[in-house]
Amino acid sequence: MVLKGVIFDLDGVLTDTAEFHFRAWQDLGEKIDISFDRAFNENLKGISRMDSLDRILEHGGKKDVYSIEEKESLAKEKNDDYVELIKEITPADILPGVKKFLDDCREAGLKLGLASASKNGPAILKNLGLTDYFEVVVDPASLTNGKPDPEIFLKGAELLGLDPSECVGVEDAEAGIASINSAGMFSVGVGSPESMKQADLFVEETIELDLDAIIKAHAARG
Ligand code: B16
Ligand code: MG
């Protein structure tokens, strides 16, 4: 099987916005008297805004305390805070090796797509100066199910006009790897060996992303 497309997650793969999400959720947590640490924040990677809020409320024992309207207002408060923080993002915040990897993909004639759960994805891509690399950006608002459901990666392949088997997906979150795998796509993980156990191939850091190795591993799977 020849590789024709690469579908990227954004947060944690192209740039590290996890810290900004953490700070914005923590600020909200202080207001509603729920505290959590970085380890808990790992559970929010790749998870949509409202699902993240639900996990935080459950963690704080406040699952049934707020109405839908109140939860929407809390999620908006967090996002307003987050939007301020991501205004600081510049091309200097592209994770190490990512620009070269994207250039290698482009030179190899691969089609590139973005499959981020973030509704702020296009704004972040713009601040990073990476918008032009991506032929398609899946709109998370158009989806019924978030990661780990395969919908977002299936949609990415469909928009690129490719079969999932002709694509690889690149992710830093366990929920994201599960999404890629169940889409029938070859998964490339960025992270620790423990968190990337389910990935078909993994690297610990973005600087280690190597297109030739990925092409070979994808072809070897058949
Ligand atoms: P927003 P990814 C995800 O992005 C983040 O990992 C996750 O922490 C966040 O809650 C989610 O996007 C939604 O983001 O509130 O900006 O719409 O990793 O799928 O690129
Ligand atoms: Mg991510």
Short mmCIF file of C-alpha atoms and ligand atoms in Angstrom, two decimals, residues 9 11 171-172, ligand 2:
data_model
loop_
_atom_site.label_atom_id
_atom_site.label_comp_id
_atom_site.label_asym_id
_atom_site.label_seq_id
_atom_site.Cartn_x
_atom_site.Cartn_y
_atom_site.Cartn_z
CA ASP A 9 -3.50 16.22 15.29
CA ASP A 11 -2.32 20.24 20.08
CA GLU A 171 -1.27 11.91 17.46
CA ASP A 172 -0.03 12.61 20.99
MG MG B 2 -3.30 16.36 20.70
#
